[in-house]
Amino acid sequence: MSNFYNKMSSVYAKPMNKRMTLQEFSQANQWINGENDTLSINSYGMPQSGSTVSQRESSSFLPVTQPASAPASPVGSPVAQLLSTPSNITLDPNWQAIKSTVRERNAAMFNNDLMADIYFIVGSPGHIQRIPSHKYILATGSSVFYAMFYGGLADTKEEIEVPDVEPTAFLTLLRYLYCDEIQLEADTVLATLYVAKKYIVPHLARACVNYLETSLTAKNACLLLSQSRLFEEPELMQRCWEVIDAQAEIALHSDGFVDIDSDTLQSVLGRETINCKETILWEAAMNWASAECNRREIEPTPSNKRQVLDSALYLLRLPAMSLEEFANGPAQMGMLTLEETVDLFLHYTASNKPRLTYPTKPRVGLKPQTCHRFQSCAYRSNQWRYRGRCDSIQFSVDRRVFIVGFGLYGSSTGAADYNVKIELKRLGRILAENNTKFFSDGSSNTFHVYFAHPVQVDPELFYTASAILDGAELSYFGQEGLSEINAGCVTFQFQCSSESTNGTGVQGGQIPELIFYGPTSEDQ
């Protein structure tokens, strides 16, 4: 964040160079999390009692002791508390005597008119709030506020207008500066990150980024990528790319994808490792173009959509589609010129292929990795039998991965077909399932079965992999199982599952392989 802070030091009183209005911030925040989760943490990043953290347990935060008791506050959500009328503690002329620490005394001044020497007029027209503050406290917590009140260009006005910041976000900033507390909500976290960057409060900004990372899913990854680029957060960008690459189809079909900026769109369309068919990228680009036409208040005709896409259109790898996909899709949508359409058809069919303006090489995508948990396999005449019973194993990882499917053993008595139901669960909740088939050639090889979409698996949490097979009853089974395995850059740990009713466990049984997308040595 240091580069951003250096850029901001000379423009403390001005709005940041934004691409989003306050209304757009609110719209963007709606895609962060499907629920209105609240995260309340102290200044060191530790969740406090009553807080909810999406996706990831609170163990990801540093275990520190909560500071002295905070001032009493009314029951309700943090937003409701922040927007409440400033407290009036002057009814007790000796109020200082009941505040035993500096933190408690400073916290008593939060959103309080008592001794206030500066007022902020925060928000856009129609959503303005007048917020009392105290210069000394603000200046000790932010170099921007220090320059504003005590620097060479100090502002002497009693009121300062801040039209580019949401009142709730500004109050979240003040709560941190006064009370050493951070209270974040899904629908205001982006606005809070903005104000933390604007006033150079790096710890609050880092807490916002941590919250966004815990809330990251395929459905909001593209929009968060757009915002992480705006806020210059490379780590959050990398997390977004991991999700977008692995779960591209879900990410590109998400409602929030059409709201990304054009630079982010070009990054997505030019991505070499994005893991989906080219037709999915074409559909996503057309959806974005239609939305952009609406934003510009022009009719979403093919020519207008091509105009708003501009050079991004040439990042689509149309020649990587099959002839049938191209003929039934792009060739009939009116987006391409007649010359382009003819040249592409000739590329598919002619020996002497024309030069194209579209990339011809298919995307690399992601390479699946495999975690094999057995050191050997065997078969015996009375094992392994399948009669509707479940083979199941629990596992955890030390880094985020995306489970693609399982490797399974097949028949030990010759070639056979199997029907199989595979599931991935977390705390009894089904995250993904698939009823599919595979053919076993009678060898001791493993045979791969897949979910419809890769499933995100977060670190330090236990998940359950299950399979119910129907087919030749006698099959190979694994032996000499390991409880901990390093697969590339990821460490897997295995435990026996109470759902396993067919004998599978850590030491032996079925589900010998977990197939996944994850970090590689090249990513390090």
Short mmCIF file of N, CA and C in Angstrom, two decimals, residues 269-407:
data_model
loop_
_atom_site.label_atom_id
_atom_site.label_comp_id
_atom_site.label_asym_id
_atom_site.label_seq_id
_atom_site.Cartn_x
_atom_site.Cartn_y
_atom_site.Cartn_z
N LEU A 269 -10.39 -11.19 -20.46
CA LEU A 269 -10.44 -11.77 -21.80
C LEU A 269 -9.05 -12.13 -22.32
N GLY A 270 -8.02 -11.48 -21.81
CA GLY A 270 -6.66 -11.80 -22.23
C GLY A 270 -5.97 -12.83 -21.37
N ARG A 271 -6.67 -13.36 -20.38
CA ARG A 271 -6.07 -14.27 -19.40
C ARG A 271 -5.73 -15.62 -20.04
N GLU A 272 -4.49 -16.04 -19.91
CA GLU A 272 -4.05 -17.30 -20.51
C GLU A 272 -4.51 -18.51 -19.71
N THR A 273 -4.60 -18.37 -18.38
CA THR A 273 -4.89 -19.52 -17.52
C THR A 273 -6.35 -19.65 -17.13
N ILE A 274 -7.21 -18.80 -17.68
CA ILE A 274 -8.63 -18.91 -17.33
C ILE A 274 -9.17 -20.24 -17.86
N ASN A 275 -9.92 -20.94 -17.03
CA ASN A 275 -10.22 -22.35 -17.28
C ASN A 275 -11.67 -22.54 -17.73
N CYS A 276 -11.96 -22.20 -18.98
CA CYS A 276 -13.31 -22.41 -19.51
C CYS A 276 -13.25 -22.43 -21.03
N LYS A 277 -14.34 -22.83 -21.65
CA LYS A 277 -14.42 -22.84 -23.11
C LYS A 277 -14.49 -21.40 -23.62
N GLU A 278 -14.03 -21.22 -24.84
CA GLU A 278 -14.02 -19.88 -25.42
C GLU A 278 -15.44 -19.34 -25.62
N THR A 279 -16.40 -20.23 -25.80
CA THR A 279 -17.78 -19.78 -25.96
C THR A 279 -18.30 -19.09 -24.70
N ILE A 280 -17.83 -19.52 -23.53
CA ILE A 280 -18.23 -18.87 -22.27
C ILE A 280 -17.69 -17.45 -22.22
N LEU A 281 -16.45 -17.26 -22.64
CA LEU A 281 -15.87 -15.91 -22.66
C LEU A 281 -16.59 -15.02 -23.67
N TRP A 282 -16.96 -15.58 -24.81
CA TRP A 282 -17.71 -14.81 -25.80
C TRP A 282 -19.05 -14.34 -25.22
N GLU A 283 -19.78 -15.24 -24.59
CA GLU A 283 -21.07 -14.88 -23.99
C GLU A 283 -20.89 -13.81 -22.91
N ALA A 284 -19.85 -13.96 -22.09
CA ALA A 284 -19.60 -12.98 -21.03
C ALA A 284 -19.30 -11.61 -21.62
N ALA A 285 -18.50 -11.57 -22.69
CA ALA A 285 -18.17 -10.30 -23.33
C ALA A 285 -19.41 -9.64 -23.93
N MET A 286 -20.31 -10.44 -24.51
CA MET A 286 -21.54 -9.89 -25.08
C MET A 286 -22.44 -9.33 -23.97
N ASN A 287 -22.51 -10.04 -22.84
CA ASN A 287 -23.32 -9.56 -21.72
C ASN A 287 -22.77 -8.24 -21.19
N TRP A 288 -21.44 -8.17 -21.06
CA TRP A 288 -20.83 -6.92 -20.58
C TRP A 288 -21.10 -5.78 -21.56
N ALA A 289 -20.98 -6.07 -22.86
CA ALA A 289 -21.19 -5.03 -23.86
C ALA A 289 -22.62 -4.50 -23.82
N SER A 290 -23.60 -5.38 -23.63
CA SER A 290 -24.99 -4.94 -23.51
C SER A 290 -25.18 -4.02 -22.31
N ALA A 291 -24.57 -4.41 -21.17
CA ALA A 291 -24.68 -3.59 -19.97
C ALA A 291 -23.98 -2.25 -20.16
N GLU A 292 -22.86 -2.25 -20.84
CA GLU A 292 -22.13 -1.00 -21.07
C GLU A 292 -22.93 -0.07 -21.98
N CYS A 293 -23.61 -0.64 -22.97
CA CYS A 293 -24.48 0.18 -23.82
C CYS A 293 -25.58 0.84 -22.98
N ASN A 294 -26.15 0.09 -22.07
CA ASN A 294 -27.18 0.65 -21.19
C ASN A 294 -26.61 1.75 -20.31
N ARG A 295 -25.38 1.57 -19.81
CA ARG A 295 -24.77 2.60 -18.99
C ARG A 295 -24.53 3.87 -19.80
N ARG A 296 -24.23 3.71 -21.07
CA ARG A 296 -24.00 4.88 -21.94
C ARG A 296 -25.29 5.38 -22.57
N GLU A 297 -26.38 4.72 -22.25
CA GLU A 297 -27.71 5.10 -22.72
C GLU A 297 -27.78 5.08 -24.25
N ILE A 298 -27.25 4.00 -24.81
CA ILE A 298 -27.36 3.76 -26.25
C ILE A 298 -27.95 2.36 -26.45
N GLU A 299 -28.56 2.15 -27.58
CA GLU A 299 -29.21 0.87 -27.85
C GLU A 299 -28.15 -0.22 -28.03
N PRO A 300 -28.36 -1.39 -27.41
CA PRO A 300 -27.35 -2.46 -27.50
C PRO A 300 -27.43 -3.22 -28.83
N THR A 301 -27.21 -2.52 -29.91
CA THR A 301 -27.16 -3.16 -31.22
C THR A 301 -25.79 -3.82 -31.40
N PRO A 302 -25.66 -4.74 -32.35
CA PRO A 302 -24.35 -5.36 -32.58
C PRO A 302 -23.25 -4.34 -32.84
N SER A 303 -23.53 -3.32 -33.63
CA SER A 303 -22.49 -2.32 -33.92
C SER A 303 -22.11 -1.53 -32.68
N ASN A 304 -23.10 -1.18 -31.85
CA ASN A 304 -22.79 -0.45 -30.61
C ASN A 304 -22.03 -1.32 -29.62
N LYS A 305 -22.40 -2.59 -29.54
CA LYS A 305 -21.68 -3.49 -28.65
C LYS A 305 -20.22 -3.65 -29.09
N ARG A 306 -20.03 -3.73 -30.39
CA ARG A 306 -18.65 -3.81 -30.89
C ARG A 306 -17.89 -2.53 -30.56
N GLN A 307 -18.57 -1.41 -30.66
CA GLN A 307 -17.93 -0.13 -30.37
C GLN A 307 -17.48 -0.04 -28.92
N VAL A 308 -18.35 -0.45 -27.97
CA VAL A 308 -17.98 -0.33 -26.55
C VAL A 308 -16.93 -1.36 -26.17
N LEU A 309 -16.91 -2.52 -26.83
CA LEU A 309 -15.86 -3.51 -26.56
C LEU A 309 -14.52 -3.02 -27.07
N ASP A 310 -14.53 -2.33 -28.19
CA ASP A 310 -13.32 -1.77 -28.78
C ASP A 310 -12.26 -2.87 -28.94
N SER A 311 -11.05 -2.64 -28.46
CA SER A 311 -9.96 -3.59 -28.66
C SER A 311 -10.13 -4.89 -27.87
N ALA A 312 -11.01 -4.89 -26.86
CA ALA A 312 -11.23 -6.11 -26.07
C ALA A 312 -11.78 -7.23 -26.94
N LEU A 313 -12.49 -6.88 -28.02
CA LEU A 313 -13.05 -7.90 -28.90
C LEU A 313 -11.96 -8.79 -29.48
N TYR A 314 -10.78 -8.20 -29.75
CA TYR A 314 -9.70 -8.94 -30.39
C TYR A 314 -8.90 -9.79 -29.41
N LEU A 315 -9.31 -9.80 -28.15
CA LEU A 315 -8.71 -10.71 -27.16
C LEU A 315 -9.43 -12.05 -27.13
N LEU A 316 -10.61 -12.10 -27.71
CA LEU A 316 -11.37 -13.35 -27.77
C LEU A 316 -10.74 -14.27 -28.81
N ARG A 317 -10.56 -15.52 -28.44
CA ARG A 317 -9.86 -16.47 -29.32
C ARG A 317 -10.89 -17.27 -30.11
N LEU A 318 -11.52 -16.59 -31.04
CA LEU A 318 -12.58 -17.22 -31.83
C LEU A 318 -12.10 -18.47 -32.57
N PRO A 319 -10.88 -18.48 -33.12
CA PRO A 319 -10.44 -19.70 -33.80
C PRO A 319 -10.28 -20.91 -32.88
N ALA A 320 -10.25 -20.67 -31.56
CA ALA A 320 -10.13 -21.79 -30.62
C ALA A 320 -11.47 -22.48 -30.41
N MET A 321 -12.58 -21.88 -30.87
CA MET A 321 -13.88 -22.55 -30.84
C MET A 321 -13.90 -23.65 -31.89
N SER A 322 -14.80 -24.59 -31.71
CA SER A 322 -15.02 -25.57 -32.77
C SER A 322 -15.78 -24.88 -33.91
N LEU A 323 -15.71 -25.48 -35.09
CA LEU A 323 -16.43 -24.92 -36.23
C LEU A 323 -17.91 -24.79 -35.92
N GLU A 324 -18.48 -25.79 -35.27
CA GLU A 324 -19.90 -25.77 -34.95
C GLU A 324 -20.22 -24.65 -33.97
N GLU A 325 -19.38 -24.48 -32.94
CA GLU A 325 -19.60 -23.42 -31.96
C GLU A 325 -19.53 -22.05 -32.61
N PHE A 326 -18.56 -21.86 -33.51
CA PHE A 326 -18.45 -20.57 -34.18
C PHE A 326 -19.63 -20.32 -35.11
N ALA A 327 -20.02 -21.34 -35.88
CA ALA A 327 -21.09 -21.18 -36.85
C ALA A 327 -22.43 -20.88 -36.19
N ASN A 328 -22.69 -21.50 -35.03
CA ASN A 328 -23.97 -21.32 -34.35
C ASN A 328 -23.95 -20.14 -33.37
N GLY A 329 -22.78 -19.52 -33.18
CA GLY A 329 -22.68 -18.42 -32.24
C GLY A 329 -22.23 -17.13 -32.88
N PRO A 330 -20.95 -16.78 -32.75
CA PRO A 330 -20.45 -15.49 -33.25
C PRO A 330 -20.77 -15.22 -34.71
N ALA A 331 -20.76 -16.24 -35.55
CA ALA A 331 -20.98 -16.02 -36.99
C ALA A 331 -22.37 -15.46 -37.28
N GLN A 332 -23.33 -15.67 -36.37
CA GLN A 332 -24.71 -15.27 -36.64
C GLN A 332 -25.18 -14.08 -35.80
N MET A 333 -24.27 -13.48 -35.03
CA MET A 333 -24.69 -12.43 -34.10
C MET A 333 -24.52 -11.02 -34.65
N GLY A 334 -23.94 -10.87 -35.83
CA GLY A 334 -23.79 -9.55 -36.42
C GLY A 334 -22.68 -8.72 -35.82
N MET A 335 -21.87 -9.31 -34.95
CA MET A 335 -20.77 -8.58 -34.32
C MET A 335 -19.55 -8.49 -35.23
N LEU A 336 -19.40 -9.45 -36.12
CA LEU A 336 -18.21 -9.52 -36.96
C LEU A 336 -18.50 -8.94 -38.34
N THR A 337 -17.46 -8.41 -38.96
CA THR A 337 -17.61 -7.94 -40.34
C THR A 337 -17.71 -9.15 -41.26
N LEU A 338 -18.19 -8.92 -42.47
CA LEU A 338 -18.29 -10.01 -43.44
C LEU A 338 -16.91 -10.59 -43.73
N GLU A 339 -15.91 -9.73 -43.83
CA GLU A 339 -14.56 -10.21 -44.11
C GLU A 339 -14.05 -11.09 -42.98
N GLU A 340 -14.28 -10.67 -41.74
CA GLU A 340 -13.84 -11.47 -40.59
C GLU A 340 -14.53 -12.83 -40.59
N THR A 341 -15.82 -12.84 -40.86
CA THR A 341 -16.57 -14.10 -40.85
C THR A 341 -16.05 -15.05 -41.91
N VAL A 342 -15.82 -14.54 -43.12
CA VAL A 342 -15.30 -15.39 -44.20
C VAL A 342 -13.91 -15.91 -43.85
N ASP A 343 -13.05 -15.03 -43.34
CA ASP A 343 -11.69 -15.44 -43.00
C ASP A 343 -11.69 -16.53 -41.92
N LEU A 344 -12.60 -16.41 -40.96
CA LEU A 344 -12.66 -17.41 -39.90
C LEU A 344 -13.16 -18.76 -40.44
N PHE A 345 -14.14 -18.72 -41.30
CA PHE A 345 -14.59 -19.98 -41.91
C PHE A 345 -13.47 -20.60 -42.74
N LEU A 346 -12.72 -19.79 -43.46
CA LEU A 346 -11.59 -20.32 -44.23
C LEU A 346 -10.51 -20.88 -43.30
N HIS A 347 -10.33 -20.25 -42.14
CA HIS A 347 -9.35 -20.77 -41.17
C HIS A 347 -9.72 -22.19 -40.73
N TYR A 348 -11.01 -22.44 -40.56
CA TYR A 348 -11.45 -23.77 -40.15
C TYR A 348 -11.33 -24.80 -41.27
N THR A 349 -11.54 -24.39 -42.50
CA THR A 349 -11.75 -25.36 -43.57
C THR A 349 -10.68 -25.38 -44.66
N ALA A 350 -9.98 -24.27 -44.89
CA ALA A 350 -9.06 -24.19 -46.03
C ALA A 350 -7.66 -24.64 -45.66
N SER A 351 -6.95 -25.17 -46.63
CA SER A 351 -5.55 -25.55 -46.42
C SER A 351 -4.68 -24.31 -46.33
N ASN A 352 -4.97 -23.33 -47.18
CA ASN A 352 -4.24 -22.06 -47.16
C ASN A 352 -5.01 -21.08 -46.29
N LYS A 353 -4.63 -20.98 -45.03
CA LYS A 353 -5.42 -20.21 -44.05
C LYS A 353 -5.05 -18.73 -44.10
N PRO A 354 -6.04 -17.86 -44.03
CA PRO A 354 -5.77 -16.41 -44.05
C PRO A 354 -5.21 -15.92 -42.72
N ARG A 355 -4.59 -14.75 -42.75
CA ARG A 355 -4.12 -14.12 -41.52
C ARG A 355 -5.32 -13.54 -40.76
N LEU A 356 -5.39 -13.82 -39.45
CA LEU A 356 -6.53 -13.38 -38.64
C LEU A 356 -6.12 -12.31 -37.64
N THR A 357 -7.07 -11.48 -37.26
CA THR A 357 -6.83 -10.47 -36.22
C THR A 357 -7.15 -11.02 -34.82
N TYR A 358 -7.61 -12.26 -34.75
CA TYR A 358 -7.94 -12.88 -33.47
C TYR A 358 -6.89 -13.94 -33.13
N PRO A 359 -6.52 -14.08 -31.87
CA PRO A 359 -5.54 -15.10 -31.49
C PRO A 359 -6.03 -16.50 -31.88
N THR A 360 -5.15 -17.30 -32.43
CA THR A 360 -5.54 -18.64 -32.90
C THR A 360 -5.17 -19.74 -31.91
N LYS A 361 -4.30 -19.45 -30.97
CA LYS A 361 -3.83 -20.47 -30.04
C LYS A 361 -4.79 -20.61 -28.87
N PRO A 362 -5.25 -21.82 -28.55
CA PRO A 362 -6.16 -21.99 -27.40
C PRO A 362 -5.48 -21.59 -26.09
N ARG A 363 -6.27 -21.22 -25.12
CA ARG A 363 -5.73 -20.88 -23.80
C ARG A 363 -5.16 -22.11 -23.12
N VAL A 364 -4.15 -21.89 -22.31
CA VAL A 364 -3.51 -23.00 -21.59
C VAL A 364 -4.43 -23.55 -20.50
N GLY A 365 -5.15 -22.67 -19.82
CA GLY A 365 -6.00 -23.10 -18.72
C GLY A 365 -5.18 -23.51 -17.51
N LEU A 366 -5.79 -24.29 -16.64
CA LEU A 366 -5.12 -24.78 -15.44
C LEU A 366 -4.83 -26.27 -15.58
N LYS A 367 -3.71 -26.69 -15.05
CA LYS A 367 -3.34 -28.10 -15.09
C LYS A 367 -3.81 -28.77 -13.79
N PRO A 368 -4.66 -29.79 -13.87
CA PRO A 368 -5.09 -30.47 -12.65
C PRO A 368 -3.92 -31.14 -11.94
N GLN A 369 -3.95 -31.11 -10.62
CA GLN A 369 -2.96 -31.80 -9.79
C GLN A 369 -3.66 -32.93 -9.04
N THR A 370 -2.89 -33.90 -8.58
CA THR A 370 -3.47 -35.07 -7.92
C THR A 370 -2.78 -35.33 -6.59
N CYS A 371 -3.58 -35.55 -5.57
CA CYS A 371 -3.08 -36.01 -4.27
C CYS A 371 -3.43 -37.49 -4.14
N HIS A 372 -2.42 -38.36 -4.17
CA HIS A 372 -2.63 -39.82 -4.06
C HIS A 372 -2.28 -40.23 -2.64
N ARG A 373 -3.25 -40.80 -1.92
CA ARG A 373 -3.07 -41.02 -0.49
C ARG A 373 -2.65 -42.44 -0.09
N PHE A 374 -2.51 -43.33 -1.05
CA PHE A 374 -2.09 -44.70 -0.73
C PHE A 374 -0.73 -45.00 -1.36
N GLN A 375 0.04 -45.84 -0.68
CA GLN A 375 1.34 -46.23 -1.19
C GLN A 375 1.28 -47.49 -2.05
N SER A 376 0.19 -48.24 -1.94
CA SER A 376 0.03 -49.44 -2.76
C SER A 376 -1.46 -49.79 -2.83
N CYS A 377 -1.79 -50.75 -3.71
CA CYS A 377 -3.17 -51.22 -3.79
C CYS A 377 -3.15 -52.74 -3.95
N ALA A 378 -4.30 -53.36 -3.71
CA ALA A 378 -4.38 -54.82 -3.77
C ALA A 378 -5.82 -55.22 -4.05
N TYR A 379 -6.04 -56.54 -4.18
CA TYR A 379 -7.41 -57.07 -4.27
C TYR A 379 -7.41 -58.45 -3.63
N ARG A 380 -8.56 -58.79 -3.07
CA ARG A 380 -8.75 -60.13 -2.50
C ARG A 380 -10.13 -60.61 -2.91
N SER A 381 -10.33 -61.91 -2.85
CA SER A 381 -11.58 -62.49 -3.36
C SER A 381 -12.80 -62.03 -2.59
N ASN A 382 -12.63 -61.58 -1.35
CA ASN A 382 -13.79 -61.14 -0.57
C ASN A 382 -13.85 -59.62 -0.40
N GLN A 383 -13.07 -58.88 -1.14
CA GLN A 383 -13.09 -57.42 -1.07
C GLN A 383 -12.84 -56.87 -2.47
N TRP A 384 -13.29 -55.72 -2.90
CA TRP A 384 -13.99 -54.67 -2.17
C TRP A 384 -15.41 -54.70 -2.67
N ARG A 385 -16.43 -54.80 -1.89
CA ARG A 385 -17.80 -55.00 -2.35
C ARG A 385 -18.60 -53.71 -2.27
N TYR A 386 -19.50 -53.51 -3.26
CA TYR A 386 -20.33 -52.31 -3.30
C TYR A 386 -21.80 -52.72 -3.33
N ARG A 387 -22.50 -52.43 -2.27
CA ARG A 387 -23.92 -52.75 -2.19
C ARG A 387 -24.68 -51.56 -1.60
N GLY A 388 -24.48 -50.39 -2.22
CA GLY A 388 -25.16 -49.18 -1.76
C GLY A 388 -24.53 -48.53 -0.56
N ARG A 389 -23.37 -49.05 -0.13
CA ARG A 389 -22.70 -48.47 1.03
C ARG A 389 -21.78 -47.34 0.59
N CYS A 390 -21.44 -46.49 1.56
CA CYS A 390 -20.69 -45.25 1.28
C CYS A 390 -19.23 -45.39 1.65
N ASP A 391 -18.35 -45.03 0.75
CA ASP A 391 -16.92 -44.87 1.04
C ASP A 391 -16.64 -43.40 1.23
N SER A 392 -16.01 -43.04 2.34
CA SER A 392 -15.88 -41.64 2.70
C SER A 392 -14.58 -41.39 3.45
N ILE A 393 -14.01 -40.19 3.26
CA ILE A 393 -12.79 -39.80 3.95
C ILE A 393 -12.82 -38.29 4.20
N GLN A 394 -12.29 -37.86 5.35
CA GLN A 394 -12.19 -36.43 5.65
C GLN A 394 -10.80 -35.93 5.31
N PHE A 395 -10.71 -34.66 4.89
CA PHE A 395 -9.41 -34.08 4.57
C PHE A 395 -9.42 -32.59 4.82
N SER A 396 -8.22 -32.03 4.97
CA SER A 396 -8.04 -30.58 5.06
C SER A 396 -6.79 -30.22 4.28
N VAL A 397 -6.65 -28.93 3.96
CA VAL A 397 -5.49 -28.43 3.21
C VAL A 397 -4.92 -27.21 3.93
N ASP A 398 -3.68 -26.91 3.63
CA ASP A 398 -3.06 -25.74 4.26
C ASP A 398 -3.10 -24.51 3.37
N ARG A 399 -3.60 -24.68 2.12
CA ARG A 399 -3.75 -23.55 1.20
C ARG A 399 -5.03 -23.75 0.42
N ARG A 400 -5.61 -22.65 -0.03
CA ARG A 400 -6.86 -22.75 -0.78
C ARG A 400 -6.64 -23.54 -2.07
N VAL A 401 -7.51 -24.51 -2.31
CA VAL A 401 -7.49 -25.28 -3.56
C VAL A 401 -8.92 -25.38 -4.07
N PHE A 402 -9.05 -25.96 -5.26
CA PHE A 402 -10.36 -26.17 -5.87
C PHE A 402 -10.45 -27.64 -6.28
N ILE A 403 -11.32 -28.38 -5.60
CA ILE A 403 -11.45 -29.80 -5.87
C ILE A 403 -12.21 -29.99 -7.18
N VAL A 404 -11.58 -30.73 -8.09
CA VAL A 404 -12.15 -30.97 -9.41
C VAL A 404 -12.93 -32.28 -9.44
N GLY A 405 -12.41 -33.29 -8.75
CA GLY A 405 -13.06 -34.60 -8.73
C GLY A 405 -12.23 -35.59 -7.94
N PHE A 406 -12.53 -36.87 -8.08
CA PHE A 406 -11.84 -37.94 -7.36
C PHE A 406 -11.28 -38.96 -8.34
N GLY A 407 -10.23 -39.64 -7.91
CA GLY A 407 -9.79 -40.85 -8.60
C GLY A 407 -10.31 -42.05 -7.83
#
